[in-house]
Amino acid sequence: MTPLQKSEALIEALPWLARFQGAVVVIKYGGNAMTEEHLREKFADDVVFLRYAGLRPVIVHGGGPQINAALDLHGIASHFTAGLRVTTPEAMQVVRMVLVGQVNRDVVGLVNRHGPFAVGLSGEDAHLFTAARKHAVVDGIPVDIGQVGEIVEVNPGAVRALLADGRVPVVSSIARGHDGQIYNVNADTAAAALATALGAAKLVVLTDVEGLYADWPASDKVIRRITAGELARMLPTLSSGMVPKMEACLHAVQGGVPQAHVVDGRQPHVLLSEIFTDEGIGTMVLPDEGDIP
């Protein structure tokens, strides 16, 4: 890139820098962006850039591939019902260890190569996330799948305190229950719940596809903008992998977040492309017109 091109890129970012100054941006981190080393480093670079640019990023992560590897290592078989992992107490110990003790530490370490920014949290800390037991539904009948939870309450005080101190909170998707149990919760859902509770300006979900396809697999055309109502009508037709991501975006905008995005985490510096360019990237979910304040 020539000096002139660099200057033009900075000028293009100017209105977005002004618009999002001081804004909270919740980023759901996962997929290839989390497992490929060169993408991991670029993700951390982007997060620190956002912090220096005056935004207040918050990271929420899962860790499916790392959990699968650890369960295999411990000789614990993985069983799924209606697409959801059956999480026994034995498996939950491994899930908790991996998300809180391994993946969270790795993300914090990547960001903190640039300075003392990131602080790791679990959804258990300061009762950040409270969950209730989630059941799978098979042929219309609820089935117990163990320590899998659905978030019913968010207490974001600890995250707000870290943001006020200029830190980057990194949150693993574990929650406590009123029953004293510890639950594994979907990271997409956790990110949407936290974005809503924080009054975030954006939710950005990193995934392994370009965005929401209009007619997959017949077409690879990506829907660039979609309203909450349009998305709600489309949800039943989506593939199982996209449902939690698009549901998260839908719940976020219905909960007051002005915009939510699904972007391709396989692309380097995808966060900066989404936030600081005129074209944007991926799929943007917006509230219905009557819901815009």
mmCIF file of C-alpha atoms in Angstrom:
data_model
loop_
_atom_site.group_PDB
_atom_site.id
_atom_site.type_symbol
_atom_site.label_atom_id
_atom_site.label_comp_id
_atom_site.label_asym_id
_atom_site.label_seq_id
_atom_site.Cartn_x
_atom_site.Cartn_y
_atom_site.Cartn_z
ATOM 1 C CA MET A 1 0.000 0.000 0.000
ATOM 2 C CA THR A 2 1.338 3.424 -0.975
ATOM 3 C CA PRO A 3 1.445 6.359 1.480
ATOM 4 C CA LEU A 4 -1.466 7.934 -0.442
ATOM 5 C CA GLN A 5 -3.566 4.763 -0.122
ATOM 6 C CA LYS A 6 -2.833 4.642 3.604
ATOM 7 C CA SER A 7 -3.941 8.251 3.948
ATOM 8 C CA GLU A 8 -7.137 7.590 2.015
ATOM 9 C CA ALA A 9 -7.925 4.585 4.234
ATOM 10 C CA LEU A 10 -7.522 6.719 7.349
ATOM 11 C CA ILE A 11 -9.740 9.467 5.907
ATOM 12 C CA GLU A 12 -12.416 6.904 5.046
ATOM 13 C CA ALA A 13 -12.328 5.736 8.680
ATOM 14 C CA LEU A 14 -12.768 9.269 10.058
ATOM 15 C CA PRO A 15 -16.605 9.442 10.181
ATOM 16 C CA TRP A 16 -16.757 5.983 11.733
ATOM 17 C CA LEU A 17 -14.149 6.933 14.332
ATOM 18 C CA ALA A 18 -16.276 9.937 15.273
ATOM 19 C CA ARG A 19 -19.509 7.918 15.299
ATOM 20 C CA PHE A 20 -18.220 5.104 17.519
ATOM 21 C CA GLN A 21 -16.017 7.112 19.869
ATOM 22 C CA GLY A 22 -16.608 5.689 23.345
ATOM 23 C CA ALA A 23 -19.049 3.054 22.060
ATOM 24 C CA VAL A 24 -19.159 -0.484 23.418
ATOM 25 C CA VAL A 25 -18.702 -3.165 20.753
ATOM 26 C CA VAL A 26 -19.308 -6.789 21.781
ATOM 27 C CA ILE A 27 -17.440 -9.329 19.666
ATOM 28 C CA LYS A 28 -18.262 -13.023 19.649
ATOM 29 C CA TYR A 29 -14.957 -14.747 18.899
ATOM 30 C CA GLY A 30 -14.827 -18.272 17.492
ATOM 31 C CA GLY A 31 -14.374 -20.450 14.427
ATOM 32 C CA ASN A 32 -11.263 -20.317 12.262
ATOM 33 C CA ALA A 33 -10.379 -16.893 13.645
ATOM 34 C CA MET A 34 -9.771 -18.628 16.982
ATOM 35 C CA THR A 35 -7.906 -21.726 15.750
ATOM 36 C CA GLU A 36 -5.603 -20.440 12.974
ATOM 37 C CA GLU A 37 -2.495 -18.756 14.357
ATOM 38 C CA HIS A 38 -2.164 -15.949 11.793
ATOM 39 C CA LEU A 39 -5.842 -15.050 12.217
ATOM 40 C CA ARG A 40 -5.581 -15.160 16.006
ATOM 41 C CA GLU A 41 -2.817 -12.556 15.937
ATOM 42 C CA LYS A 42 -4.675 -10.311 13.493
ATOM 43 C CA PHE A 43 -7.810 -10.533 15.631
ATOM 44 C CA ALA A 44 -5.840 -9.361 18.653
ATOM 45 C CA ASP A 45 -4.326 -6.538 16.573
ATOM 46 C CA ASP A 46 -7.818 -5.421 15.563
ATOM 47 C CA VAL A 47 -9.093 -5.439 19.141
ATOM 48 C CA VAL A 48 -6.194 -3.321 20.353
ATOM 49 C CA PHE A 49 -6.672 -0.933 17.414
ATOM 50 C CA LEU A 50 -10.311 -0.505 18.444
ATOM 51 C CA ARG A 51 -9.203 0.243 22.000
ATOM 52 C CA TYR A 52 -6.669 2.870 20.868
ATOM 53 C CA ALA A 53 -9.244 4.352 18.456
ATOM 54 C CA GLY A 54 -11.531 5.149 21.372
ATOM 55 C CA LEU A 55 -13.989 2.259 21.161
ATOM 56 C CA ARG A 56 -14.611 -0.094 24.076
ATOM 57 C CA PRO A 57 -14.406 -3.703 22.817
ATOM 58 C CA VAL A 58 -15.702 -6.663 24.817
ATOM 59 C CA ILE A 59 -14.862 -10.223 23.714
ATOM 60 C CA VAL A 60 -17.108 -13.228 24.382
ATOM 61 C CA HIS A 61 -15.731 -16.613 23.357
ATOM 62 C CA GLY A 62 -16.623 -20.264 23.208
ATOM 63 C CA GLY A 63 -14.229 -23.048 22.314
ATOM 64 C CA GLY A 64 -15.923 -26.012 20.620
ATOM 65 C CA PRO A 65 -12.834 -27.477 18.891
ATOM 66 C CA GLN A 66 -10.728 -27.146 22.039
ATOM 67 C CA ILE A 67 -13.471 -28.789 24.128
ATOM 68 C CA ASN A 68 -13.755 -31.688 21.679
ATOM 69 C CA ALA A 69 -9.991 -32.267 21.777
ATOM 70 C CA ALA A 70 -9.902 -32.183 25.583
ATOM 71 C CA LEU A 71 -12.845 -34.571 25.943
ATOM 72 C CA ASP A 72 -11.141 -37.003 23.566
ATOM 73 C CA LEU A 73 -7.923 -36.688 25.563
ATOM 74 C CA HIS A 74 -9.788 -37.538 28.769
ATOM 75 C CA GLY A 75 -11.591 -40.441 27.130
ATOM 76 C CA ILE A 76 -15.035 -38.837 27.490
ATOM 77 C CA ALA A 77 -17.373 -39.631 24.606
ATOM 78 C CA SER A 78 -19.356 -36.796 23.037
ATOM 79 C CA HIS A 79 -23.091 -37.373 22.617
ATOM 80 C CA PHE A 80 -25.499 -34.980 20.930
ATOM 81 C CA THR A 81 -29.269 -34.718 21.128
ATOM 82 C CA ALA A 82 -31.116 -32.417 18.716
ATOM 83 C CA GLY A 83 -27.765 -30.857 17.833
ATOM 84 C CA LEU A 84 -26.874 -30.044 21.462
ATOM 85 C CA ARG A 85 -24.018 -31.617 23.392
ATOM 86 C CA VAL A 86 -25.149 -33.797 26.291
ATOM 87 C CA THR A 87 -23.058 -32.361 29.124
ATOM 88 C CA THR A 88 -22.598 -34.716 32.049
ATOM 89 C CA PRO A 89 -20.969 -33.486 35.301
ATOM 90 C CA GLU A 90 -17.773 -35.242 34.165
ATOM 91 C CA ALA A 91 -17.853 -33.480 30.793
ATOM 92 C CA MET A 92 -18.716 -30.149 32.428
ATOM 93 C CA GLN A 93 -15.510 -30.252 34.460
ATOM 94 C CA VAL A 94 -13.546 -30.495 31.223
ATOM 95 C CA VAL A 95 -15.629 -27.783 29.490
ATOM 96 C CA ARG A 96 -15.060 -25.412 32.403
ATOM 97 C CA MET A 97 -11.345 -26.171 32.542
ATOM 98 C CA VAL A 98 -10.889 -25.609 28.793
ATOM 99 C CA LEU A 99 -12.964 -22.424 28.445
ATOM 100 C CA VAL A 100 -11.796 -20.693 31.620
ATOM 101 C CA GLY A 101 -8.299 -22.106 32.075
ATOM 102 C CA GLN A 102 -7.115 -22.523 28.492
ATOM 103 C CA VAL A 103 -9.032 -20.598 25.823
ATOM 104 C CA ASN A 104 -9.646 -17.518 27.972
ATOM 105 C CA ARG A 105 -5.976 -17.377 28.973
ATOM 106 C CA ASP A 106 -4.897 -17.702 25.337
ATOM 107 C CA VAL A 107 -7.121 -14.811 24.190
ATOM 108 C CA VAL A 108 -6.015 -12.599 27.080
ATOM 109 C CA GLY A 109 -2.377 -13.364 26.285
ATOM 110 C CA LEU A 110 -2.782 -12.499 22.594
ATOM 111 C CA VAL A 111 -4.291 -9.099 23.360
ATOM 112 C CA ASN A 112 -1.822 -8.342 26.126
ATOM 113 C CA ARG A 113 1.182 -8.682 23.826
ATOM 114 C CA HIS A 114 0.282 -5.064 22.982
ATOM 115 C CA GLY A 115 -0.059 -3.798 26.558
ATOM 116 C CA PRO A 116 -1.944 -4.299 29.819
ATOM 117 C CA PHE A 117 -5.426 -4.299 28.301
ATOM 118 C CA ALA A 118 -7.250 -7.623 28.506
ATOM 119 C CA VAL A 119 -8.736 -9.072 31.693
ATOM 120 C CA GLY A 120 -10.257 -12.551 31.655
ATOM 121 C CA LEU A 121 -13.648 -13.307 33.173
ATOM 122 C CA SER A 122 -15.935 -16.281 33.357
ATOM 123 C CA GLY A 123 -19.682 -15.848 33.225
ATOM 124 C CA GLU A 124 -19.570 -17.158 36.804
ATOM 125 C CA ASP A 125 -17.553 -14.158 38.034
ATOM 126 C CA ALA A 126 -19.614 -11.622 39.977
ATOM 127 C CA HIS A 127 -22.705 -13.510 38.746
ATOM 128 C CA LEU A 128 -22.169 -12.051 35.292
ATOM 129 C CA PHE A 129 -24.359 -14.743 33.688
ATOM 130 C CA THR A 130 -27.093 -16.690 35.448
ATOM 131 C CA ALA A 131 -28.550 -19.619 33.538
ATOM 132 C CA ALA A 132 -31.366 -22.116 33.821
ATOM 133 C CA ARG A 133 -31.178 -25.691 32.596
ATOM 134 C CA LYS A 134 -31.934 -25.975 28.869
ATOM 135 C CA HIS A 135 -33.690 -29.020 27.446
ATOM 136 C CA ALA A 136 -33.459 -30.408 23.951
ATOM 137 C CA VAL A 137 -36.743 -31.031 22.183
ATOM 138 C CA VAL A 138 -37.112 -34.372 20.391
ATOM 139 C CA ASP A 139 -40.416 -35.046 18.637
ATOM 140 C CA GLY A 140 -41.999 -32.308 20.707
ATOM 141 C CA ILE A 141 -40.822 -33.798 24.011
ATOM 142 C CA PRO A 142 -38.261 -32.013 26.275
ATOM 143 C CA VAL A 143 -35.151 -34.155 26.884
ATOM 144 C CA ASP A 144 -32.636 -33.517 29.684
ATOM 145 C CA ILE A 145 -29.155 -32.968 28.218
ATOM 146 C CA GLY A 146 -27.321 -32.229 31.456
ATOM 147 C CA GLN A 147 -25.480 -29.040 32.337
ATOM 148 C CA VAL A 148 -26.416 -27.012 29.274
ATOM 149 C CA GLY A 149 -27.880 -23.653 30.187
ATOM 150 C CA GLU A 150 -29.892 -20.788 28.810
ATOM 151 C CA ILE A 151 -29.077 -17.306 30.134
ATOM 152 C CA VAL A 152 -31.889 -15.832 32.196
ATOM 153 C CA GLU A 153 -30.074 -12.936 33.879
ATOM 154 C CA VAL A 154 -27.052 -10.704 33.185
ATOM 155 C CA ASN A 155 -25.282 -8.622 35.818
ATOM 156 C CA PRO A 156 -22.765 -6.568 33.810
ATOM 157 C CA GLY A 157 -21.344 -4.477 36.663
ATOM 158 C CA ALA A 158 -17.904 -6.143 36.618
ATOM 159 C CA VAL A 159 -17.616 -5.678 32.839
ATOM 160 C CA ARG A 160 -18.640 -2.018 33.117
ATOM 161 C CA ALA A 161 -15.993 -1.471 35.807
ATOM 162 C CA LEU A 162 -13.292 -2.939 33.572
ATOM 163 C CA LEU A 163 -14.405 -0.815 30.618
ATOM 164 C CA ALA A 164 -14.330 2.295 32.803
ATOM 165 C CA ASP A 165 -10.733 1.396 33.678
ATOM 166 C CA GLY A 166 -9.785 1.187 30.007
ATOM 167 C CA ARG A 167 -9.552 -2.610 29.946
ATOM 168 C CA VAL A 168 -10.765 -5.162 27.384
ATOM 169 C CA PRO A 169 -12.978 -7.753 29.109
ATOM 170 C CA VAL A 170 -12.612 -11.294 27.738
ATOM 171 C CA VAL A 171 -15.580 -13.435 28.808
ATOM 172 C CA SER A 172 -15.894 -17.221 28.611
ATOM 173 C CA SER A 173 -19.369 -18.637 28.076
ATOM 174 C CA ILE A 174 -19.873 -20.406 31.409
ATOM 175 C CA ALA A 175 -22.754 -19.489 33.717
ATOM 176 C CA ARG A 176 -23.974 -20.277 37.197
ATOM 177 C CA GLY A 177 -27.518 -21.277 38.026
ATOM 178 C CA HIS A 178 -29.775 -20.376 40.919
ATOM 179 C CA ASP A 179 -29.649 -24.111 41.677
ATOM 180 C CA GLY A 180 -25.886 -23.927 42.322
ATOM 181 C CA GLN A 181 -25.031 -25.825 39.131
ATOM 182 C CA ILE A 182 -22.496 -24.606 36.580
ATOM 183 C CA TYR A 183 -23.721 -24.521 32.983
ATOM 184 C CA ASN A 184 -22.181 -24.414 29.541
ATOM 185 C CA VAL A 185 -23.998 -21.785 27.466
ATOM 186 C CA ASN A 186 -23.853 -21.020 23.771
ATOM 187 C CA ALA A 187 -21.301 -18.256 23.174
ATOM 188 C CA ASP A 188 -23.407 -16.573 20.463
ATOM 189 C CA THR A 189 -26.313 -16.347 22.893
ATOM 190 C CA ALA A 190 -24.032 -15.114 25.685
ATOM 191 C CA ALA A 191 -22.588 -12.377 23.461
ATOM 192 C CA ALA A 192 -26.075 -11.164 22.490
ATOM 193 C CA ALA A 193 -27.244 -11.132 26.114
ATOM 194 C CA LEU A 194 -24.187 -9.163 27.213
ATOM 195 C CA ALA A 195 -24.455 -6.704 24.296
ATOM 196 C CA THR A 196 -28.061 -6.021 25.274
ATOM 197 C CA ALA A 197 -27.234 -5.582 28.965
ATOM 198 C CA LEU A 198 -24.365 -3.194 28.191
ATOM 199 C CA GLY A 199 -26.362 -1.121 25.694
ATOM 200 C CA ALA A 200 -23.698 -1.869 23.084
ATOM 201 C CA ALA A 201 -23.561 0.036 19.810
ATOM 202 C CA LYS A 202 -22.782 -3.155 17.899
ATOM 203 C CA LEU A 203 -22.690 -6.917 18.201
ATOM 204 C CA VAL A 204 -20.215 -8.560 15.824
ATOM 205 C CA VAL A 205 -20.322 -12.351 15.451
ATOM 206 C CA LEU A 206 -17.276 -13.951 13.815
ATOM 207 C CA THR A 207 -18.066 -17.131 11.903
ATOM 208 C CA ASP A 208 -16.669 -19.327 9.120
ATOM 209 C CA VAL A 209 -18.900 -18.168 6.272
ATOM 210 C CA GLU A 210 -19.167 -14.872 4.394
ATOM 211 C CA GLY A 211 -22.479 -13.977 6.009
ATOM 212 C CA LEU A 212 -26.118 -15.003 5.729
ATOM 213 C CA TYR A 213 -26.775 -16.549 2.327
ATOM 214 C CA ALA A 214 -30.002 -15.661 0.533
ATOM 215 C CA ASP A 215 -30.684 -19.174 -0.769
ATOM 216 C CA TRP A 216 -28.036 -21.646 0.401
ATOM 217 C CA PRO A 217 -26.973 -24.043 -1.103
ATOM 218 C CA ALA A 218 -28.618 -22.999 -4.375
ATOM 219 C CA SER A 219 -26.835 -19.622 -4.261
ATOM 220 C CA ASP A 220 -23.834 -18.118 -2.493
ATOM 221 C CA LYS A 221 -25.240 -14.582 -2.658
ATOM 222 C CA VAL A 222 -24.831 -12.911 0.735
ATOM 223 C CA ILE A 223 -27.612 -10.784 2.220
ATOM 224 C CA ARG A 224 -25.915 -7.521 3.165
ATOM 225 C CA ARG A 225 -28.782 -6.015 5.217
ATOM 226 C CA ILE A 226 -31.812 -7.594 6.792
ATOM 227 C CA THR A 227 -34.375 -6.350 9.294
ATOM 228 C CA ALA A 228 -35.360 -8.180 12.460
ATOM 229 C CA GLY A 229 -38.781 -9.066 11.051
ATOM 230 C CA GLU A 230 -37.325 -10.423 7.821
ATOM 231 C CA LEU A 231 -34.782 -12.470 9.764
ATOM 232 C CA ALA A 232 -37.417 -13.880 12.125
ATOM 233 C CA ARG A 233 -39.375 -15.159 9.133
ATOM 234 C CA MET A 234 -36.226 -16.666 7.595
ATOM 235 C CA LEU A 235 -34.917 -18.441 10.719
ATOM 236 C CA PRO A 236 -36.851 -21.718 10.283
ATOM 237 C CA THR A 237 -35.234 -22.194 6.842
ATOM 238 C CA LEU A 238 -31.616 -21.781 8.002
ATOM 239 C CA SER A 239 -29.022 -24.503 8.486
ATOM 240 C CA SER A 240 -28.499 -25.636 12.075
ATOM 241 C CA GLY A 241 -25.041 -24.025 12.235
ATOM 242 C CA MET A 242 -26.343 -20.570 11.337
ATOM 243 C CA VAL A 243 -29.393 -20.613 13.606
ATOM 244 C CA PRO A 244 -27.670 -19.706 16.927
ATOM 245 C CA LYS A 245 -25.652 -16.942 15.257
ATOM 246 C CA MET A 246 -28.634 -15.359 13.541
ATOM 247 C CA GLU A 247 -30.828 -15.832 16.636
ATOM 248 C CA ALA A 248 -28.157 -13.986 18.624
ATOM 249 C CA CYS A 249 -28.242 -11.082 16.175
ATOM 250 C CA LEU A 250 -32.032 -11.050 16.228
ATOM 251 C CA HIS A 251 -32.231 -11.028 20.038
ATOM 252 C CA ALA A 252 -29.602 -8.281 20.235
ATOM 253 C CA VAL A 253 -31.428 -5.852 17.934
ATOM 254 C CA GLN A 254 -34.764 -6.725 19.534
ATOM 255 C CA GLY A 255 -33.123 -5.922 22.873
ATOM 256 C CA GLY A 256 -32.038 -2.438 21.798
ATOM 257 C CA VAL A 257 -28.644 -2.960 20.144
ATOM 258 C CA PRO A 258 -28.768 -0.722 17.027
ATOM 259 C CA GLN A 259 -27.035 -3.191 14.713
ATOM 260 C CA ALA A 260 -25.646 -6.716 14.718
ATOM 261 C CA HIS A 261 -23.310 -8.285 12.192
ATOM 262 C CA VAL A 262 -22.263 -11.749 11.088
ATOM 263 C CA VAL A 263 -18.833 -11.558 9.453
ATOM 264 C CA ASP A 264 -16.300 -13.983 8.009
ATOM 265 C CA GLY A 265 -13.607 -14.559 10.627
ATOM 266 C CA ARG A 266 -11.428 -16.277 8.023
ATOM 267 C CA GLN A 267 -10.628 -12.861 6.546
ATOM 268 C CA PRO A 268 -7.715 -10.993 8.160
ATOM 269 C CA HIS A 269 -8.646 -7.744 9.942
ATOM 270 C CA VAL A 270 -12.345 -8.402 9.411
ATOM 271 C CA LEU A 271 -13.269 -6.291 12.457
ATOM 272 C CA LEU A 272 -11.624 -3.187 11.046
ATOM 273 C CA SER A 273 -13.203 -3.782 7.637
ATOM 274 C CA GLU A 274 -16.637 -3.959 9.234
ATOM 275 C CA ILE A 275 -16.381 -0.970 11.537
ATOM 276 C CA PHE A 276 -14.203 1.506 9.657
ATOM 277 C CA THR A 277 -15.092 1.200 5.956
ATOM 278 C CA ASP A 278 -18.008 2.515 3.933
ATOM 279 C CA GLU A 279 -18.752 -0.881 2.358
ATOM 280 C CA GLY A 280 -18.719 -2.936 5.538
ATOM 281 C CA ILE A 281 -18.637 -6.720 5.244
ATOM 282 C CA GLY A 282 -20.833 -9.718 5.973
ATOM 283 C CA THR A 283 -24.507 -9.392 6.957
ATOM 284 C CA MET A 284 -25.958 -6.533 9.022
ATOM 285 C CA VAL A 285 -29.131 -7.084 11.055
ATOM 286 C CA LEU A 286 -31.145 -3.941 11.829
ATOM 287 C CA PRO A 287 -34.230 -3.310 13.971
ATOM 288 C CA ASP A 288 -37.569 -3.040 12.220
ATOM 289 C CA GLU A 289 -38.305 0.538 11.184
ATOM 290 C CA GLY A 290 -40.896 1.079 13.892
ATOM 291 C CA ASP A 291 -38.433 -0.097 16.581
ATOM 292 C CA ILE A 292 -35.674 2.410 15.723
ATOM 293 C CA PRO A 293 -35.557 5.100 18.466
#
